[in-house]
mmCIF file of C-alpha atoms in Angstrom:
data_model
loop_
_atom_site.group_PDB
_atom_site.id
_atom_site.type_symbol
_atom_site.label_atom_id
_atom_site.label_comp_id
_atom_site.label_asym_id
_atom_site.label_seq_id
_atom_site.Cartn_x
_atom_site.Cartn_y
_atom_site.Cartn_z
ATOM 1 C CA MET A 1 -10.131 33.011 101.021
ATOM 2 C CA ASP A 2 -7.526 31.174 98.914
ATOM 3 C CA ARG A 3 -4.141 31.963 100.464
ATOM 4 C CA ILE A 4 -3.343 32.816 104.089
ATOM 5 C CA LEU A 5 0.119 33.825 105.260
ATOM 6 C CA CYS A 6 0.992 32.903 108.855
ATOM 7 C CA VAL A 7 4.273 34.194 110.271
ATOM 8 C CA PRO A 8 4.995 32.559 113.662
ATOM 9 C CA GLN A 9 8.233 32.758 115.581
ATOM 10 C CA ARG A 10 10.771 30.401 114.041
ATOM 11 C CA GLY A 11 11.430 27.532 116.486
ATOM 12 C CA ILE A 12 9.665 24.161 116.726
ATOM 13 C CA GLY A 13 8.209 25.088 120.107
ATOM 14 C CA ASP A 14 6.967 28.396 118.698
ATOM 15 C CA PHE A 15 5.299 26.507 115.847
ATOM 16 C CA VAL A 16 3.550 24.198 118.338
ATOM 17 C CA HIS A 17 2.209 27.258 120.161
ATOM 18 C CA THR A 18 0.729 28.416 116.840
ATOM 19 C CA LEU A 19 -1.057 25.107 116.107
ATOM 20 C CA PRO A 20 -4.434 26.049 117.681
ATOM 21 C CA LEU A 21 -4.508 29.218 115.576
ATOM 22 C CA ILE A 22 -3.624 27.213 112.449
ATOM 23 C CA HIS A 23 -6.349 24.655 113.173
ATOM 24 C CA SER A 24 -8.839 27.474 113.796
ATOM 25 C CA LEU A 25 -7.958 29.014 110.415
ATOM 26 C CA ARG A 26 -8.118 25.627 108.711
ATOM 27 C CA ASN A 27 -11.580 25.031 110.208
ATOM 28 C CA ALA A 28 -12.921 28.467 109.230
ATOM 29 C CA PHE A 29 -11.402 28.571 105.724
ATOM 30 C CA LYS A 30 -11.479 24.904 104.742
ATOM 31 C CA ASP A 31 -10.170 25.151 101.190
ATOM 32 C CA CYS A 32 -7.481 27.753 101.774
ATOM 33 C CA GLU A 33 -3.729 27.268 101.577
ATOM 34 C CA ILE A 34 -1.936 28.307 104.796
ATOM 35 C CA VAL A 35 1.656 29.307 104.062
ATOM 36 C CA ILE A 36 4.535 29.713 106.526
ATOM 37 C CA PRO A 37 7.573 31.493 105.039
ATOM 38 C CA VAL A 38 11.010 29.997 105.729
ATOM 39 C CA ILE A 39 13.697 32.678 105.863
ATOM 40 C CA ASP A 40 16.827 31.244 107.501
ATOM 41 C CA LYS A 41 18.824 28.017 107.621
ATOM 42 C CA ARG A 42 17.836 27.044 111.162
ATOM 43 C CA GLN A 43 14.149 27.491 110.314
ATOM 44 C CA GLU A 44 14.590 25.480 107.111
ATOM 45 C CA GLU A 45 16.114 22.570 109.047
ATOM 46 C CA ASP A 46 13.225 22.584 111.525
ATOM 47 C CA SER A 47 10.589 22.959 108.809
ATOM 48 C CA ARG A 48 11.938 20.055 106.740
ATOM 49 C CA SER A 49 11.656 17.901 109.858
ATOM 50 C CA LEU A 50 8.103 19.082 110.532
ATOM 51 C CA GLU A 51 6.761 18.557 106.999
ATOM 52 C CA LYS A 52 5.492 14.980 107.537
ATOM 53 C CA LEU A 53 3.767 16.000 110.746
ATOM 54 C CA CYS A 54 2.060 18.965 109.058
ATOM 55 C CA LYS A 55 0.965 17.469 105.733
ATOM 56 C CA GLY A 56 -2.391 18.916 104.695
ATOM 57 C CA MET A 57 -2.275 21.557 107.437
ATOM 58 C CA VAL A 58 0.305 24.093 106.309
ATOM 59 C CA HIS A 59 2.700 24.642 103.431
ATOM 60 C CA PHE A 60 6.253 25.762 104.197
ATOM 61 C CA SER A 61 7.482 28.183 101.539
ATOM 62 C CA TYR A 62 11.228 27.806 100.877
ATOM 63 C CA GLY A 63 13.527 30.064 98.901
ATOM 64 C CA SER A 64 17.212 30.826 98.503
ATOM 65 C CA ILE A 65 18.696 31.993 101.809
ATOM 66 C CA ASN A 66 20.300 35.423 101.620
ATOM 67 C CA GLU A 67 23.750 34.957 103.165
ATOM 68 C CA ASN A 68 23.993 38.594 104.288
ATOM 69 C CA PHE A 69 20.827 38.227 106.333
ATOM 70 C CA GLU A 70 21.961 34.812 107.584
ATOM 71 C CA SER A 71 25.305 36.056 108.895
ATOM 72 C CA LYS A 72 23.633 39.030 110.548
ATOM 73 C CA ARG A 73 21.017 36.767 112.142
ATOM 74 C CA ILE A 74 23.753 34.535 113.570
ATOM 75 C CA SER A 75 25.582 37.550 114.992
ATOM 76 C CA PHE A 76 22.346 38.804 116.551
ATOM 77 C CA TYR A 77 20.924 35.590 117.955
ATOM 78 C CA ARG A 78 23.372 32.685 117.915
ATOM 79 C CA ILE A 79 26.859 33.993 118.711
ATOM 80 C CA LYS A 80 25.702 35.972 121.738
ATOM 81 C CA ASP A 81 24.332 34.311 124.827
ATOM 82 C CA PHE A 82 20.737 34.980 125.796
ATOM 83 C CA PRO A 83 21.192 37.993 128.139
ATOM 84 C CA GLU A 84 23.448 39.750 125.608
ATOM 85 C CA ARG A 85 20.970 39.082 122.818
ATOM 86 C CA TYR A 86 18.237 40.936 124.629
ATOM 87 C CA LYS A 87 20.483 43.848 125.558
ATOM 88 C CA LEU A 88 20.263 44.742 121.872
ATOM 89 C CA GLU A 89 18.000 47.675 121.303
ATOM 90 C CA THR A 90 14.444 46.495 120.730
ATOM 91 C CA LYS A 91 14.093 48.780 117.731
ATOM 92 C CA GLU A 92 17.279 47.380 116.202
ATOM 93 C CA ARG A 93 16.082 43.783 116.493
ATOM 94 C CA MET A 94 12.610 44.611 115.221
ATOM 95 C CA HIS A 95 14.037 46.559 112.290
ATOM 96 C CA PHE A 96 16.215 43.571 111.326
ATOM 97 C CA GLU A 97 13.277 41.113 111.509
ATOM 98 C CA LYS A 98 11.069 43.443 109.478
ATOM 99 C CA GLU A 99 13.819 43.947 106.900
ATOM 100 C CA MET A 100 14.248 40.163 106.493
ATOM 101 C CA TYR A 101 10.573 39.429 105.979
ATOM 102 C CA GLU A 102 10.108 42.355 103.623
ATOM 103 C CA TYR A 103 12.990 41.064 101.512
ATOM 104 C CA TYR A 104 11.674 37.484 101.292
ATOM 105 C CA LEU A 105 8.005 38.391 100.849
ATOM 106 C CA ASN A 106 8.415 41.336 98.503
ATOM 107 C CA GLY A 107 5.547 41.311 95.988
ATOM 108 C CA LYS A 108 3.913 38.138 97.346
ATOM 109 C CA GLU A 109 0.119 38.151 97.252
ATOM 110 C CA TYR A 110 -2.185 36.820 99.985
ATOM 111 C CA ASP A 111 -5.821 37.204 100.937
ATOM 112 C CA LEU A 112 -4.983 37.317 104.652
ATOM 113 C CA ALA A 113 -1.722 37.713 106.582
ATOM 114 C CA ILE A 114 -1.249 37.095 110.297
ATOM 115 C CA VAL A 115 2.168 38.248 111.480
ATOM 116 C CA LEU A 116 3.056 37.174 115.022
ATOM 117 C CA ARG A 117 5.452 40.090 115.340
ATOM 118 C CA ASN A 118 5.111 43.730 116.381
ATOM 119 C CA PHE A 119 5.195 44.942 112.786
ATOM 120 C CA CYS A 120 3.438 44.544 109.459
ATOM 121 C CA ILE A 121 5.181 43.497 106.244
ATOM 122 C CA ASP A 122 4.873 46.494 103.954
ATOM 123 C CA THR A 123 6.096 44.755 100.783
ATOM 124 C CA LEU A 124 3.181 42.278 100.773
ATOM 125 C CA PHE A 125 0.183 42.618 98.504
ATOM 126 C CA CYS A 126 -2.437 41.913 101.148
ATOM 127 C CA HIS A 127 -5.424 44.055 102.136
ATOM 128 C CA ASN A 128 -6.105 42.058 105.312
ATOM 129 C CA GLN A 129 -2.907 42.020 107.348
ATOM 130 C CA PHE A 130 -2.787 41.805 111.159
ATOM 131 C CA SER A 131 0.129 41.850 113.593
ATOM 132 C CA LEU A 132 0.575 41.703 117.368
ATOM 133 C CA LYS A 133 -0.083 45.448 117.394
ATOM 134 C CA ASP A 134 -3.704 44.657 116.552
ATOM 135 C CA ILE A 135 -4.375 42.624 119.694
ATOM 136 C CA GLN A 136 -4.496 44.049 123.180
ATOM 137 C CA LYS A 137 -1.734 42.902 125.522
ATOM 138 C CA LYS A 138 -2.755 40.935 128.616
ATOM 139 C CA ASP A 139 -0.539 40.336 131.638
ATOM 140 C CA ASN A 140 0.624 36.771 132.318
ATOM 141 C CA GLU A 141 -0.948 35.467 129.115
ATOM 142 C CA HIS A 142 0.264 32.240 127.525
ATOM 143 C CA VAL A 143 1.361 32.662 123.906
ATOM 144 C CA VAL A 144 -1.222 30.063 122.769
ATOM 145 C CA ASP A 145 -4.030 32.226 124.167
ATOM 146 C CA ARG A 146 -2.434 35.345 122.736
ATOM 147 C CA ASN A 147 -2.157 33.794 119.265
ATOM 148 C CA LEU A 148 -5.771 32.609 119.387
ATOM 149 C CA ARG A 149 -7.006 36.156 119.886
ATOM 150 C CA PHE A 150 -6.515 36.675 116.157
ATOM 151 C CA THR A 151 -9.638 34.535 115.782
ATOM 152 C CA GLU A 152 -11.548 37.280 117.593
ATOM 153 C CA ILE A 153 -10.409 39.825 115.007
ATOM 154 C CA LEU A 154 -11.498 37.468 112.224
ATOM 155 C CA ASP A 155 -14.710 36.464 114.036
ATOM 156 C CA VAL A 156 -14.074 32.735 113.633
ATOM 157 C CA PRO A 157 -14.334 29.956 116.286
ATOM 158 C CA LYS A 158 -11.349 29.174 118.511
ATOM 159 C CA LEU A 159 -10.133 25.585 118.382
ATOM 160 C CA PHE A 160 -7.853 24.475 121.196
ATOM 161 C CA VAL A 161 -6.417 21.739 118.989
ATOM 162 C CA PHE A 162 -2.747 20.710 118.665
ATOM 163 C CA THR A 163 -3.228 17.744 116.331
ATOM 164 C CA LEU A 164 -0.269 16.634 114.223
ATOM 165 C CA ASN A 165 -0.090 13.833 111.656
ATOM 166 C CA VAL A 166 1.413 11.037 113.740
ATOM 167 C CA GLU A 167 0.709 7.390 112.909
ATOM 168 C CA ARG A 168 -0.140 6.114 116.369
ATOM 169 C CA THR A 169 -0.312 2.405 115.558
ATOM 170 C CA GLU A 170 3.177 2.178 114.069
ATOM 171 C CA PRO A 171 6.109 1.387 116.397
ATOM 172 C CA PRO A 172 8.932 3.955 116.388
ATOM 173 C CA LYS A 173 11.798 3.351 114.008
ATOM 174 C CA ASN A 174 15.326 4.727 114.001
ATOM 175 C CA ILE A 175 16.937 6.699 111.185
ATOM 176 C CA PHE A 176 17.961 3.369 109.580
ATOM 177 C CA GLU A 177 14.276 2.320 109.367
ATOM 178 C CA GLU A 178 14.808 -0.356 112.020
ATOM 179 C CA THR A 179 12.079 -0.861 114.630
ATOM 180 C CA ILE A 180 13.292 0.291 118.053
ATOM 181 C CA ASP A 181 12.884 -2.298 120.785
ATOM 182 C CA LEU A 182 11.531 -0.239 123.683
ATOM 183 C CA PRO A 183 10.668 -1.642 127.127
ATOM 184 C CA PRO A 184 6.970 -1.872 128.085
ATOM 185 C CA ASN A 185 7.238 0.893 130.732
ATOM 186 C CA TYR A 186 9.535 3.817 130.030
ATOM 187 C CA VAL A 187 10.032 7.537 130.619
ATOM 188 C CA VAL A 188 11.584 9.773 127.949
ATOM 189 C CA PHE A 189 14.348 12.175 129.020
ATOM 190 C CA VAL A 190 14.845 15.123 126.626
ATOM 191 C CA LEU A 191 18.431 16.238 127.286
ATOM 192 C CA GLY A 192 18.900 19.002 124.732
ATOM 193 C CA SER A 193 17.809 22.577 124.209
ATOM 194 C CA GLY A 194 18.554 25.354 121.751
ATOM 195 C CA ARG A 195 20.365 27.329 124.446
ATOM 196 C CA PRO A 196 22.818 25.877 126.991
ATOM 197 C CA SER A 197 21.240 28.000 129.732
ATOM 198 C CA LYS A 198 17.955 26.064 129.322
ATOM 199 C CA LYS A 199 19.516 22.606 129.777
ATOM 200 C CA TRP A 200 19.209 20.703 133.042
ATOM 201 C CA THR A 201 22.203 18.949 134.626
ATOM 202 C CA ALA A 202 23.517 15.431 134.080
ATOM 203 C CA LYS A 203 23.419 14.987 137.876
ATOM 204 C CA GLY A 204 19.708 15.855 137.919
ATOM 205 C CA TYR A 205 18.839 13.451 135.110
ATOM 206 C CA LYS A 206 20.890 10.693 136.715
ATOM 207 C CA GLU A 207 19.002 11.059 139.994
ATOM 208 C CA ILE A 208 15.677 10.887 138.127
ATOM 209 C CA ALA A 209 16.956 7.855 136.187
ATOM 210 C CA ASP A 210 17.755 6.093 139.469
ATOM 211 C CA PHE A 211 14.258 6.888 140.758
ATOM 212 C CA CYS A 212 12.616 5.592 137.557
ATOM 213 C CA LYS A 213 14.598 2.356 137.638
ATOM 214 C CA SER A 214 13.680 1.840 141.298
ATOM 215 C CA LYS A 215 10.013 1.965 140.201
ATOM 216 C CA GLU A 216 10.684 -0.328 137.202
ATOM 217 C CA TYR A 217 10.409 2.394 134.567
ATOM 218 C CA SER A 218 13.219 2.467 132.002
ATOM 219 C CA PRO A 219 14.705 5.876 131.098
ATOM 220 C CA VAL A 220 14.953 6.542 127.337
ATOM 221 C CA LEU A 221 17.402 9.320 126.410
ATOM 222 C CA VAL A 222 16.812 11.579 123.387
ATOM 223 C CA GLY A 223 18.680 14.620 122.118
ATOM 224 C CA SER A 224 21.214 15.787 119.535
ATOM 225 C CA ALA A 225 24.931 15.175 118.999
ATOM 226 C CA GLU A 226 25.580 18.067 121.401
ATOM 227 C CA ASP A 227 23.963 15.983 124.152
ATOM 228 C CA TYR A 228 25.980 12.833 123.487
ATOM 229 C CA GLN A 229 28.560 13.343 126.238
ATOM 230 C CA MET A 230 25.828 14.075 128.782
ATOM 231 C CA SER A 231 23.964 10.943 127.693
ATOM 232 C CA ARG A 232 27.100 8.870 128.207
ATOM 233 C CA SER A 233 27.482 10.180 131.748
ATOM 234 C CA ILE A 234 23.873 9.154 132.520
ATOM 235 C CA ASP A 235 23.860 5.883 130.563
ATOM 236 C CA THR A 236 23.906 2.856 132.867
ATOM 237 C CA LYS A 237 22.283 -0.563 132.882
ATOM 238 C CA GLY A 238 18.547 -0.342 132.231
ATOM 239 C CA ILE A 239 18.738 2.877 130.185
ATOM 240 C CA VAL A 240 17.969 3.112 126.450
ATOM 241 C CA ASN A 241 20.212 5.725 124.824
ATOM 242 C CA LEU A 242 18.942 7.000 121.439
ATOM 243 C CA ILE A 243 21.711 9.605 121.069
ATOM 244 C CA THR A 244 24.946 9.054 119.132
ATOM 245 C CA ASN A 245 27.977 11.267 118.633
ATOM 246 C CA LYS A 246 26.584 11.979 115.153
ATOM 247 C CA GLY A 247 23.092 12.948 116.327
ATOM 248 C CA SER A 248 19.717 11.529 117.262
ATOM 249 C CA LEU A 249 18.562 8.082 116.183
ATOM 250 C CA LEU A 250 15.048 9.533 115.789
ATOM 251 C CA ASP A 251 13.497 11.925 113.309
ATOM 252 C CA LEU A 252 10.620 14.073 114.591
ATOM 253 C CA GLU A 253 7.905 11.649 113.483
ATOM 254 C CA ASN A 254 9.500 8.739 115.337
ATOM 255 C CA PHE A 255 10.275 10.912 118.334
ATOM 256 C CA CYS A 256 6.530 11.592 118.529
ATOM 257 C CA ARG A 257 5.789 7.862 118.332
ATOM 258 C CA THR A 258 8.308 7.265 121.119
ATOM 259 C CA SER A 259 6.710 9.972 123.271
ATOM 260 C CA LEU A 260 3.229 8.571 122.679
ATOM 261 C CA GLY A 261 4.277 5.243 124.146
ATOM 262 C CA ALA A 262 6.004 6.774 127.174
ATOM 263 C CA LYS A 263 4.502 6.963 130.646
ATOM 264 C CA ALA A 264 5.943 10.490 130.852
ATOM 265 C CA VAL A 265 8.358 12.874 129.112
ATOM 266 C CA ILE A 266 10.808 15.037 131.084
ATOM 267 C CA GLY A 267 12.581 17.953 129.438
ATOM 268 C CA PRO A 268 13.386 21.668 129.365
ATOM 269 C CA ASP A 269 11.770 24.461 127.352
ATOM 270 C CA THR A 270 12.585 23.074 123.923
ATOM 271 C CA GLY A 271 10.882 21.935 120.737
ATOM 272 C CA LEU A 272 10.768 18.212 121.572
ATOM 273 C CA THR A 273 9.109 18.892 124.921
ATOM 274 C CA HIS A 274 6.427 21.000 123.218
ATOM 275 C CA LEU A 275 5.903 18.369 120.500
ATOM 276 C CA SER A 276 5.310 15.781 123.229
ATOM 277 C CA ASP A 277 2.716 18.065 124.778
ATOM 278 C CA ALA A 278 1.017 18.614 121.398
ATOM 279 C CA ILE A 279 0.535 14.922 120.666
ATOM 280 C CA GLY A 280 -0.983 14.172 124.079
ATOM 281 C CA ALA A 281 1.936 12.870 126.154
ATOM 282 C CA LYS A 282 2.270 13.621 129.868
ATOM 283 C CA VAL A 283 5.113 16.124 130.233
ATOM 284 C CA VAL A 284 7.170 17.299 133.214
ATOM 285 C CA SER A 285 8.842 20.484 131.968
ATOM 286 C CA LEU A 286 11.843 22.232 133.535
ATOM 287 C CA TYR A 287 12.087 26.033 133.407
ATOM 288 C CA GLY A 288 14.808 28.454 134.502
ATOM 289 C CA PRO A 289 15.531 31.467 132.272
ATOM 290 C CA THR A 290 12.193 31.374 130.404
ATOM 291 C CA ARG A 291 8.779 32.198 131.822
ATOM 292 C CA PRO A 292 6.519 29.170 132.242
ATOM 293 C CA TYR A 293 3.339 31.249 132.521
ATOM 294 C CA LYS A 294 4.006 32.319 128.939
ATOM 295 C CA PHE A 295 5.820 29.359 127.368
ATOM 296 C CA ALA A 296 4.973 26.195 129.350
ATOM 297 C CA PRO A 297 3.671 23.104 127.490
ATOM 298 C CA TYR A 298 0.064 24.222 127.203
ATOM 299 C CA ASN A 299 -1.643 20.947 128.088
ATOM 300 C CA ASN A 300 0.731 20.090 130.950
ATOM 301 C CA LYS A 301 1.055 23.389 132.797
ATOM 302 C CA GLU A 302 0.386 21.698 136.142
ATOM 303 C CA PHE A 303 3.585 19.626 135.807
ATOM 304 C CA VAL A 304 6.069 22.511 135.455
ATOM 305 C CA VAL A 305 9.104 22.714 137.749
ATOM 306 C CA SER A 306 10.521 26.241 137.647
ATOM 307 C CA THR A 307 13.125 28.525 139.190
ATOM 308 C CA ASN A 308 12.046 31.439 137.003
ATOM 309 C CA ASN A 309 10.702 33.431 139.947
ATOM 310 C CA THR A 310 13.910 32.949 141.953
ATOM 311 C CA SER A 311 17.382 32.229 140.556
ATOM 312 C CA LYS A 312 16.309 31.528 136.946
ATOM 313 C CA SER A 313 19.034 28.865 136.997
ATOM 314 C CA MET A 314 18.447 25.336 135.709
ATOM 315 C CA GLU A 315 21.156 24.086 138.065
ATOM 316 C CA ASN A 316 18.940 25.020 141.004
ATOM 317 C CA ILE A 317 16.065 22.750 139.920
ATOM 318 C CA LYS A 318 15.881 20.021 142.550
ATOM 319 C CA SER A 319 15.442 16.365 141.632
ATOM 320 C CA ARG A 320 12.953 15.899 144.472
ATOM 321 C CA ASP A 321 10.662 18.530 142.888
ATOM 322 C CA VAL A 322 10.845 16.762 139.526
ATOM 323 C CA ILE A 323 10.150 13.410 141.184
ATOM 324 C CA ARG A 324 7.123 14.901 142.951
ATOM 325 C CA LYS A 325 5.621 15.941 139.589
ATOM 326 C CA LEU A 326 6.574 12.622 138.022
ATOM 327 C CA GLU A 327 4.845 10.709 140.807
ATOM 328 C CA MET A 328 1.623 12.641 140.122
ATOM 329 C CA ILE A 329 1.699 11.182 136.588
ATOM 330 C CA LEU A 330 2.996 7.667 137.275
#
C-alpha cells in the first residue's frame, strides 16, 4: 500500500474527528503516504495552518482553486445561514460535492480511498474505494466512532489516538515570535466559531471570567478578528486578550501550546475547541444548534453544556451550568 486517499469533511474540527482513523491507517500501513485533497479556499487556509501539526502524518494535496466551484460553494454554504443551508435538497448538495471532488481528483491514482461522504469518486483510478455507504448507520453514534468503522472493513486495529505534533516544552509565542507571558493559572476562552449561531454570548463569558478571577484563575481570550469587539467587552483587569482587530496573536501550533498550559478550555463547537481536546486539554464545550452526541470533543464528552435537546439556542446556555462543569475540572 503506497498511496491512500482520505477525504474527511473540510473543517478543522472535522479533521480532528478523523485523526484516530488516520493514526489507525498510519499504524497498519507504515510506509504509505496518506493524502488529503484540498479543494476550496477555506479548506486551504485551514490546511496551511495544520501542516506543522500534521508533519509526517498526512500530506495535504493543493491545486488551483476553480473559481466557478468556489463561488457556488459560497452560495451554498457561506452566504446562507445554517437552517437555510440544510433546506437545500440533499441530492443537490451531494451532487455538488461529488462534482467538485470528481473535478479535482480526475485521473488521480491511489491504492486505497476512504471517502467520508455518501458517494464514491468515479473519476479516481482506485480499485479499493469505500464511502459512508459501505458502513452501517448507528443511532446516536459519534463521528469518531463512525469514522473508525472503516478499520473494520480493512481488518486493521483501531487506534483511539488524536496525537498531533506539538512541542510541549516550548512556551507559546505570538505571531511576532515573541514569548507570551502567561499567568501561572489560567483558563482559555475560545470566543469564535465558524457560524454566528454557534457562538456564546459576551455576557456569559464575562460571568465566567468573574468566577475565574474570584478563584484566582486568569481568563485568556482567543479568537479571530471577528471576535475582537466581543473580546473588548469582556476585557477587564486580570484578563489576557490575545485577539486584535487584525486577527489572532496565535497560530494553531502556539494555540495548542497555550491550551496545554491551561487549567481548562471553554468554547463552542469549533475547530480550536476540538484541537484542545485532541492534544489532551480539559475542555468545557458549549452546544446549541449542533448535536453533542455526534460532534462533542471526544475526550471531554462529560463536560458538555448543551441546549440541543431544548431551544438549540446558545443564548440559553446558563453561566451556572458552565461553572458547574468548570468546577469539576478545577
